[in-house]
Amino acid sequence: MSVLPLVFTSGWASGINAYAVVLLLGIFGATGLTDEVPESLQRTDVLIAAGVLFLCEAVADKIPYVDSVWDTAHTVIRPIAGAVVAALLAGESGSLPELAAGAVGGSTALMSHLVKAGTRMAVNTSPEPFSNVALSVTEDLGVAGIITFAMFNPVAAAVIAGVLLVLGLVTVVLLASRIRRFLRRRAQRREEKRLAAGGRPSG
């Protein structure tokens, strides 16, 4: 059976929470739920590191503005994680070239990461913190649910991930004005901090 649906789904999920993907796949492999997870993801040190980083993300992801800083730092990390996980899955199954799998997983992770980061920027224009918490919890549950579902029905899970990715991209386009507002506010705050530190006005 082709591993492509699982590669695509894991890529989408990695763009949202790469540490949760590594942790879940590792646990599923270690417990014998699936034989498609490579041993490198089942190692104890990998599981511990993924667990600790997942907890860090679980906290940072729910704090307004901190979540956007975290997303910025993970613009490279999440796509790389998606590509690596995809390549490992392909190498384990032997049904898809690792380079092709890495390209699919990495590009899908990048797109879903941009959706997540853009949505958070839009949400951060709102003064209340509850929407951040609600969105973060929804994302965590979504990643856990779709990765678990992918273990039993990878094709259906990939279809769901594809639909969610398209809907996310459309949502970001619709929220473009709020995203620009967030970026202006962030630039203004940086300028204010620079001036407070004794710098000269820019421009």
Coordinates of N, CA and C in Angstrom, one line a residue:
M1 N 0.8 -1.2 0.0 CA 0.0 0.0 0.0 C 0.9 1.2 0.0
S2 N 0.5 2.2 -0.8 CA 1.3 3.5 -0.9 C 1.3 4.2 0.5
V3 N 2.4 4.8 0.8 CA 2.5 5.6 2.1 C 2.2 7.0 1.8
L4 N 1.9 7.4 0.6 CA 1.7 8.8 0.2 C 0.6 9.5 1.1
P5 N -0.6 8.8 1.3 CA -1.6 9.5 2.1 C -1.1 9.8 3.5
L6 N -0.4 8.9 4.1 CA 0.2 9.2 5.5 C 1.2 10.3 5.4
V7 N 2.0 10.3 4.4 CA 3.0 11.3 4.2 C 2.4 12.7 4.1
F8 N 1.3 12.8 3.3 CA 0.6 14.1 3.2 C 0.0 14.5 4.5
T9 N -0.7 13.6 5.1 CA -1.4 13.9 6.4 C -0.3 14.3 7.5
S10 N 0.8 13.6 7.6 CA 1.8 13.9 8.6 C 2.4 15.3 8.3
G11 N 2.5 15.6 7.0 CA 3.1 16.9 6.6 C 2.1 18.0 7.0
W12 N 0.8 17.9 6.7 CA -0.1 18.9 7.1 C -0.1 19.1 8.7
A13 N -0.1 18.0 9.4 CA -0.1 18.1 10.9 C 1.2 18.6 11.4
S14 N 2.3 18.4 10.7 CA 3.6 18.9 11.2 C 3.7 20.4 11.1
G15 N 3.0 21.0 10.1 CA 2.9 22.4 9.9 C 2.2 23.1 11.0
I16 N 1.4 22.3 11.8 CA 0.6 22.9 12.9 C 1.3 22.6 14.2
N17 N 1.8 21.4 14.4 CA 2.5 21.0 15.6 C 3.4 19.8 15.3
A18 N 4.6 20.1 14.9 CA 5.5 19.0 14.5 C 5.9 18.1 15.7
Y19 N 6.0 18.7 16.9 CA 6.4 17.8 18.0 C 5.3 16.8 18.4
A20 N 4.0 17.2 18.2 CA 2.9 16.3 18.5 C 2.9 15.2 17.5
V21 N 3.3 15.5 16.2 CA 3.3 14.4 15.2 C 4.4 13.4 15.5
V22 N 5.6 13.9 15.8 CA 6.7 13.0 16.2 C 6.3 12.1 17.4
L23 N 5.8 12.8 18.4 CA 5.4 12.1 19.6 C 4.4 11.0 19.4
L24 N 3.3 11.4 18.7 CA 2.2 10.4 18.4 C 2.7 9.2 17.6
L25 N 3.4 9.6 16.5 CA 3.9 8.5 15.6 C 4.8 7.5 16.4
G26 N 5.7 8.1 17.2 CA 6.6 7.3 18.0 C 5.9 6.4 18.9
I27 N 4.9 6.9 19.6 CA 4.1 6.1 20.5 C 3.3 5.0 19.8
F28 N 2.7 5.4 18.7 CA 2.0 4.4 17.9 C 2.9 3.3 17.5
G29 N 4.1 3.6 17.0 CA 5.0 2.6 16.6 C 5.5 1.8 17.8
A30 N 5.8 2.4 18.9 CA 6.4 1.7 20.0 C 5.4 0.7 20.7
T31 N 4.1 1.1 20.6 CA 3.1 0.3 21.2 C 2.5 -0.8 20.2
G32 N 3.1 -0.8 19.0 CA 2.7 -1.8 18.0 C 1.4 -1.5 17.3
L33 N 0.9 -0.3 17.4 CA -0.4 0.0 16.7 C -0.2 0.0 15.2
T34 N 1.0 0.4 14.8 CA 1.3 0.3 13.3 C 2.7 -0.1 13.1
D35 N 3.0 -0.7 12.0 CA 4.4 -1.1 11.7 C 5.0 -0.2 10.6
E36 N 4.3 0.9 10.3 CA 4.8 1.9 9.3 C 5.7 3.0 9.9
V37 N 5.8 3.0 11.2 CA 6.6 4.0 11.9 C 8.1 3.5 12.0
P38 N 9.1 4.2 11.5 CA 10.4 3.8 11.6 C 10.9 3.8 13.1
E39 N 11.9 2.9 13.3 CA 12.4 2.8 14.7 C 13.0 4.0 15.2
S40 N 13.6 4.9 14.3 CA 14.2 6.1 14.8 C 13.2 7.0 15.5
L41 N 11.9 7.0 15.1 CA 10.9 7.8 15.8 C 10.4 7.1 17.1
Q42 N 10.8 5.9 17.3 CA 10.3 5.2 18.5 C 11.3 5.2 19.6
R43 N 12.5 5.7 19.3 CA 13.6 5.8 20.4 C 13.1 6.6 21.6
T44 N 13.6 6.1 22.8 CA 13.2 6.8 24.0 C 13.6 8.2 24.0
D45 N 14.8 8.5 23.6 CA 15.3 9.9 23.6 C 14.5 10.8 22.7
V46 N 14.1 10.3 21.6 CA 13.3 11.0 20.6 C 11.9 11.3 21.2
L47 N 11.3 10.3 21.9 CA 10.0 10.5 22.5 C 10.1 11.5 23.6
I48 N 11.1 11.4 24.4 CA 11.3 12.4 25.6 C 11.4 13.8 25.0
A49 N 12.3 14.0 24.1 CA 12.6 15.3 23.5 C 11.3 15.9 22.9
A50 N 10.6 15.0 22.1 CA 9.3 15.5 21.5 C 8.3 15.8 22.5
G51 N 8.3 15.1 23.6 CA 7.3 15.3 24.7 C 7.6 16.7 25.4
V52 N 8.8 16.9 25.7 CA 9.2 18.2 26.3 C 8.9 19.4 25.4
L53 N 9.3 19.3 24.2 CA 9.0 20.3 23.2 C 7.5 20.5 22.9
F54 N 6.8 19.4 23.0 CA 5.3 19.6 22.8 C 4.7 20.3 24.0
L55 N 5.2 20.1 25.2 CA 4.7 20.8 26.3 C 5.1 22.3 26.2
C56 N 6.3 22.6 25.8 CA 6.7 24.0 25.6 C 5.7 24.7 24.6
E57 N 5.5 24.0 23.5 CA 4.6 24.6 22.5 C 3.2 24.7 23.0
A58 N 2.7 23.7 23.8 CA 1.4 23.8 24.3 C 1.2 25.0 25.2
V59 N 2.2 25.5 25.8 CA 2.1 26.7 26.7 C 2.3 28.0 25.8
A60 N 3.3 28.0 25.0 CA 3.6 29.2 24.2 C 2.5 29.5 23.2
D61 N 1.9 28.4 22.7 CA 0.9 28.5 21.6 C -0.4 29.2 22.1
K62 N -0.6 29.3 23.4 CA -1.8 29.8 24.0 C -1.7 31.2 24.5
I63 N -0.5 31.8 24.4 CA -0.3 33.2 24.9 C -0.3 34.2 23.7
P64 N -1.2 35.2 23.7 CA -1.2 36.1 22.7 C 0.2 36.8 22.4
Y65 N 0.5 36.9 21.1 CA 1.8 37.5 20.6 C 3.0 36.5 20.9
V66 N 3.0 35.8 22.0 CA 4.1 34.8 22.2 C 3.9 33.7 21.1
D67 N 2.6 33.4 20.8 CA 2.4 32.3 19.8 C 2.9 32.7 18.5
S68 N 2.8 34.0 18.1 CA 3.3 34.5 16.8 C 4.8 34.5 16.8
V69 N 5.4 34.8 17.9 CA 6.9 34.8 18.0 C 7.3 33.3 17.8
W70 N 6.6 32.4 18.5 CA 6.9 31.0 18.4 C 6.8 30.5 17.0
D71 N 5.7 30.9 16.3 CA 5.5 30.5 14.9 C 6.6 31.0 14.0
T72 N 7.0 32.2 14.2 CA 8.1 32.8 13.4 C 9.4 32.0 13.5
A73 N 9.7 31.5 14.8 CA 10.9 30.7 15.0 C 10.7 29.4 14.4
H74 N 9.5 28.9 14.2 CA 9.3 27.6 13.6 C 9.0 27.6 12.1
T75 N 9.2 28.7 11.5 CA 8.9 28.8 10.0 C 9.8 27.8 9.3
V76 N 11.0 27.6 9.7 CA 11.9 26.6 9.1 C 11.8 25.3 9.8
I77 N 11.6 25.2 11.1 CA 11.6 24.0 11.8 C 10.4 23.0 11.4
R78 N 9.2 23.6 11.3 CA 8.1 22.7 10.9 C 8.2 22.1 9.5
P79 N 8.5 22.9 8.5 CA 8.7 22.2 7.2 C 9.8 21.2 7.2
I80 N 10.9 21.5 7.9 CA 12.0 20.5 7.9 C 11.5 19.2 8.6
A81 N 10.8 19.4 9.7 CA 10.3 18.3 10.5 C 9.3 17.5 9.6
G82 N 8.4 18.2 8.9 CA 7.5 17.5 8.0 C 8.2 16.7 6.9
A83 N 9.3 17.3 6.3 CA 10.1 16.6 5.3 C 10.8 15.4 5.9
V84 N 11.4 15.5 7.0 CA 12.1 14.4 7.6 C 11.2 13.2 8.0
V85 N 10.1 13.6 8.6 CA 9.1 12.5 9.0 C 8.6 11.8 7.8
A86 N 8.3 12.6 6.7 CA 7.8 12.0 5.5 C 8.8 11.1 4.9
A87 N 10.1 11.5 4.8 CA 11.2 10.7 4.3 C 11.4 9.4 5.1
L88 N 11.3 9.5 6.4 CA 11.4 8.3 7.2 C 10.3 7.3 7.0
L89 N 9.1 7.9 6.9 CA 7.9 7.0 6.6 C 8.1 6.3 5.3
A90 N 8.5 7.0 4.3 CA 8.7 6.4 2.9 C 9.8 5.4 3.0
G91 N 10.9 5.7 3.7 CA 12.0 4.7 3.8 C 11.6 3.4 4.5
E92 N 10.6 3.6 5.4 CA 10.2 2.4 6.2 C 9.3 1.5 5.3
S93 N 8.5 2.1 4.4 CA 7.5 1.3 3.6 C 8.1 0.9 2.3
G94 N 9.0 1.7 1.8 CA 9.7 1.4 0.5 C 8.8 1.5 -0.7
S95 N 7.6 2.2 -0.5 CA 6.6 2.3 -1.6 C 6.7 3.7 -2.3
L96 N 7.5 4.6 -1.8 CA 7.7 5.9 -2.3 C 9.1 6.4 -2.1
P97 N 9.7 7.0 -3.2 CA 11.1 7.5 -3.0 C 11.2 8.5 -1.9
E98 N 12.2 8.4 -1.1 CA 12.3 9.2 0.1 C 12.4 10.7 -0.3
L99 N 13.1 11.0 -1.4 CA 13.2 12.4 -1.8 C 11.9 13.0 -2.1
A100 N 11.1 12.2 -2.9 CA 9.7 12.7 -3.2 C 8.8 12.8 -2.0
A101 N 9.0 11.9 -1.1 CA 8.2 12.0 0.1 C 8.6 13.2 0.9
G102 N 9.8 13.5 1.0 CA 10.3 14.6 1.8 C 9.8 15.9 1.2
A103 N 9.7 16.0 -0.2 CA 9.2 17.2 -0.9 C 7.7 17.4 -0.6
V104 N 7.0 16.3 -0.6 CA 5.5 16.4 -0.3 C 5.3 16.8 1.2
G105 N 6.0 16.1 2.1 CA 5.8 16.4 3.5 C 6.2 17.8 3.8
G106 N 7.4 18.2 3.3 CA 7.9 19.5 3.6 C 7.1 20.7 3.1
S107 N 6.6 20.5 1.8 CA 5.8 21.6 1.2 C 4.5 21.7 1.8
T108 N 3.9 20.5 2.2 CA 2.6 20.5 2.8 C 2.7 21.1 4.2
A109 N 3.8 20.8 4.9 CA 4.0 21.4 6.3 C 4.2 22.9 6.2
L110 N 4.9 23.4 5.2 CA 5.1 24.8 5.0 C 3.7 25.5 4.8
M111 N 2.9 25.0 3.9 CA 1.6 25.6 3.6 C 0.7 25.6 4.9
S112 N 0.6 24.5 5.6 CA -0.2 24.5 6.8 C 0.4 25.4 7.9
H113 N 1.7 25.5 7.9 CA 2.3 26.4 8.9 C 2.0 27.9 8.6
L114 N 2.0 28.2 7.3 CA 1.7 29.6 6.9 C 0.2 29.9 7.3
V115 N -0.7 28.9 7.1 CA -2.1 29.1 7.5 C -2.2 29.3 9.0
K116 N -1.5 28.5 9.8 CA -1.5 28.6 11.2 C -1.0 30.0 11.6
A117 N 0.2 30.4 11.1 CA 0.8 31.6 11.5 C 0.0 32.8 11.1
G118 N -0.6 32.8 9.9 CA -1.4 33.9 9.5 C -2.7 34.0 10.3
T119 N -3.3 32.9 10.6 CA -4.5 32.9 11.4 C -4.2 33.4 12.8
R120 N -3.1 33.1 13.4 CA -2.7 33.6 14.7 C -2.5 35.1 14.7
M121 N -1.9 35.6 13.6 CA -1.7 37.0 13.5 C -3.1 37.8 13.5
A122 N -4.0 37.2 12.8 CA -5.4 37.8 12.7 C -6.0 37.7 14.1
V123 N -5.9 36.6 14.8 CA -6.5 36.5 16.1 C -5.9 37.4 17.1
N124 N -4.6 37.7 17.0 CA -3.9 38.5 17.9 C -4.3 40.0 17.8
T125 N -5.1 40.4 16.8 CA -5.6 41.7 16.7 C -6.7 41.9 17.7
S126 N -7.2 40.8 18.2 CA -8.3 40.9 19.3 C -7.6 41.0 20.6
P127 N -8.1 41.9 21.5 CA -7.5 42.1 22.8 C -7.7 41.0 23.8
E128 N -8.7 40.1 23.6 CA -8.9 39.1 24.6 C -8.1 37.8 24.3
P129 N -7.7 37.1 25.3 CA -6.8 35.9 25.1 C -7.5 34.6 24.9
F130 N -8.8 34.6 25.0 CA -9.6 33.3 25.0 C -9.6 32.7 23.6
S131 N -9.6 33.5 22.6 CA -9.6 33.0 21.2 C -8.3 32.3 20.9
N132 N -7.2 32.7 21.5 CA -5.9 32.1 21.3 C -5.9 30.7 21.9
V133 N -6.5 30.6 23.1 CA -6.5 29.3 23.8 C -7.4 28.4 23.1
A134 N -8.6 28.8 22.7 CA -9.6 28.0 22.0 C -9.0 27.5 20.7
L135 N -8.4 28.4 19.9 CA -7.8 28.0 18.7 C -6.6 27.0 18.9
S136 N -5.8 27.2 19.9 CA -4.7 26.3 20.1 C -5.2 24.9 20.5
V137 N -6.2 24.8 21.4 CA -6.7 23.6 21.8 C -7.3 22.8 20.6
T138 N -8.0 23.6 19.8 CA -8.7 23.0 18.6 C -7.6 22.4 17.7
E139 N -6.5 23.1 17.5 CA -5.4 22.6 16.7 C -4.8 21.4 17.2
D140 N -4.5 21.4 18.5 CA -3.9 20.2 19.2 C -4.8 19.0 19.0
L141 N -6.1 19.2 19.3 CA -7.0 18.0 19.2 C -7.1 17.6 17.7
G142 N -7.1 18.6 16.8 CA -7.2 18.2 15.4 C -6.0 17.4 14.9
V143 N -4.8 17.8 15.3 CA -3.6 17.0 15.0 C -3.6 15.6 15.6
A144 N -4.0 15.5 16.8 CA -4.1 14.2 17.5 C -5.1 13.3 16.8
G145 N -6.3 13.9 16.5 CA -7.3 13.2 15.9 C -7.0 12.7 14.5
I146 N -6.4 13.5 13.7 CA -6.2 13.2 12.3 C -5.0 12.2 12.1
I147 N -4.0 12.4 13.0 CA -2.9 11.4 13.0 C -3.3 10.0 13.4
T148 N -4.2 10.0 14.5 CA -4.7 8.7 15.0 C -5.6 8.1 13.9
F149 N -6.4 8.9 13.2 CA -7.3 8.4 12.2 C -6.5 7.8 11.0
A150 N -5.4 8.5 10.7 CA -4.5 8.1 9.6 C -3.9 6.7 9.8
M151 N -3.8 6.3 11.1 CA -3.2 5.0 11.3 C -4.2 3.9 10.9
F152 N -5.5 4.2 10.9 CA -6.5 3.2 10.5 C -7.1 3.4 9.1
N153 N -7.1 4.7 8.7 CA -7.7 5.0 7.3 C -6.9 6.1 6.7
P154 N -5.7 5.9 6.2 CA -4.8 6.9 5.7 C -5.4 7.7 4.6
V155 N -6.1 7.1 3.7 CA -6.7 7.8 2.5 C -7.7 8.8 3.0
A156 N -8.6 8.4 3.8 CA -9.7 9.3 4.3 C -9.1 10.4 5.1
A157 N -8.0 10.1 5.9 CA -7.4 11.2 6.7 C -6.7 12.2 5.8
A158 N -6.1 11.7 4.7 CA -5.4 12.6 3.8 C -6.4 13.5 3.1
V159 N -7.6 13.0 2.8 CA -8.7 13.8 2.2 C -9.1 14.9 3.1
I160 N -9.3 14.5 4.4 CA -9.7 15.5 5.4 C -8.6 16.6 5.5
A161 N -7.3 16.1 5.6 CA -6.2 17.1 5.7 C -6.2 18.0 4.5
G162 N -6.4 17.5 3.3 CA -6.4 18.3 2.1 C -7.5 19.4 2.2
V163 N -8.7 19.0 2.6 CA -9.8 19.9 2.7 C -9.5 21.0 3.7
L164 N -9.0 20.6 4.9 CA -8.6 21.6 5.9 C -7.6 22.5 5.4
L165 N -6.6 22.0 4.6 CA -5.6 22.9 4.1 C -6.1 24.0 3.2
V166 N -7.0 23.5 2.3 CA -7.7 24.5 1.4 C -8.5 25.5 2.1
L167 N -9.3 25.0 3.1 CA -10.1 25.9 3.9 C -9.3 26.9 4.6
G168 N -8.1 26.4 5.1 CA -7.2 27.3 5.9 C -6.6 28.4 5.0
L169 N -6.2 28.0 3.8 CA -5.7 29.0 2.8 C -6.7 30.1 2.5
V170 N -7.9 29.6 2.3 CA -9.0 30.6 2.0 C -9.3 31.5 3.1
T171 N -9.2 30.9 4.4 CA -9.4 31.8 5.6 C -8.3 32.8 5.7
V172 N -7.1 32.5 5.4 CA -6.0 33.4 5.5 C -6.2 34.6 4.5
V173 N -6.6 34.2 3.3 CA -6.9 35.3 2.3 C -8.0 36.2 2.8
L174 N -9.0 35.7 3.4 CA -10.1 36.5 3.9 C -9.7 37.3 5.1
L175 N -8.7 36.9 5.9 CA -8.2 37.6 7.1 C -7.0 38.5 6.8
A176 N -6.8 38.7 5.5 CA -5.6 39.5 5.1 C -5.5 40.8 5.7
S177 N -6.6 41.5 5.8 CA -6.6 42.9 6.4 C -6.2 42.8 7.9
R178 N -6.7 41.9 8.6 CA -6.4 41.7 10.0 C -4.9 41.3 10.2
I179 N -4.4 40.5 9.3 CA -3.0 40.1 9.4 C -2.1 41.3 9.2
R180 N -2.5 42.2 8.2 CA -1.7 43.4 7.9 C -1.8 44.3 9.1
R181 N -2.9 44.4 9.8 CA -3.0 45.2 11.0 C -2.1 44.7 12.1
F182 N -2.0 43.4 12.3 CA -1.1 42.8 13.3 C 0.3 43.2 12.9
L183 N 0.7 43.1 11.7 CA 2.1 43.4 11.3 C 2.4 44.8 11.5
R184 N 1.5 45.7 11.2 CA 1.7 47.1 11.5 C 1.9 47.4 13.0
R185 N 1.1 46.8 13.8 CA 1.2 46.9 15.3 C 2.5 46.4 15.8
R186 N 3.0 45.3 15.2 CA 4.3 44.7 15.7 C 5.4 45.7 15.2
A187 N 5.3 46.2 14.0 CA 6.4 47.1 13.6 C 6.4 48.4 14.4
Q188 N 5.2 48.9 14.8 CA 5.1 50.0 15.6 C 5.7 49.8 17.0
R189 N 5.4 48.6 17.6 CA 6.0 48.3 18.9 C 7.5 48.2 18.9
R190 N 8.0 47.6 17.8 CA 9.5 47.6 17.6 C 10.1 49.0 17.6
E191 N 9.4 49.9 16.8 CA 9.9 51.2 16.7 C 9.9 52.0 18.0
E192 N 8.8 51.7 18.8 CA 8.7 52.4 20.1 C 9.8 51.9 21.0
K193 N 10.1 50.6 21.0 CA 11.1 50.0 21.9 C 12.5 50.6 21.4
R194 N 12.7 50.7 20.1 CA 14.0 51.2 19.6 C 14.1 52.7 20.1
L195 N 13.1 53.5 20.0 CA 13.1 54.9 20.4 C 13.4 55.0 21.9
A196 N 12.7 54.1 22.7 CA 12.9 54.1 24.1 C 14.3 53.8 24.5
A197 N 15.0 53.0 23.7 CA 16.3 52.6 23.9 C 17.4 53.7 23.5
G198 N 16.8 54.8 23.0 CA 17.7 55.9 22.5 C 18.0 55.9 21.1
G199 N 17.3 55.2 20.3 CA 17.6 55.2 18.8 C 16.9 56.4 18.2
R200 N 17.3 56.6 16.9 CA 16.7 57.7 16.1 C 15.5 57.2 15.3
P201 N 14.5 58.0 15.1 CA 13.3 57.6 14.3 C 13.7 57.1 12.9
S202 N 13.1 56.0 12.5 CA 13.4 55.4 11.2 C 12.7 56.2 10.1
G203 N 13.1 56.1 8.9 CA 12.4 56.7 7.8 C 12.8 58.2 7.7

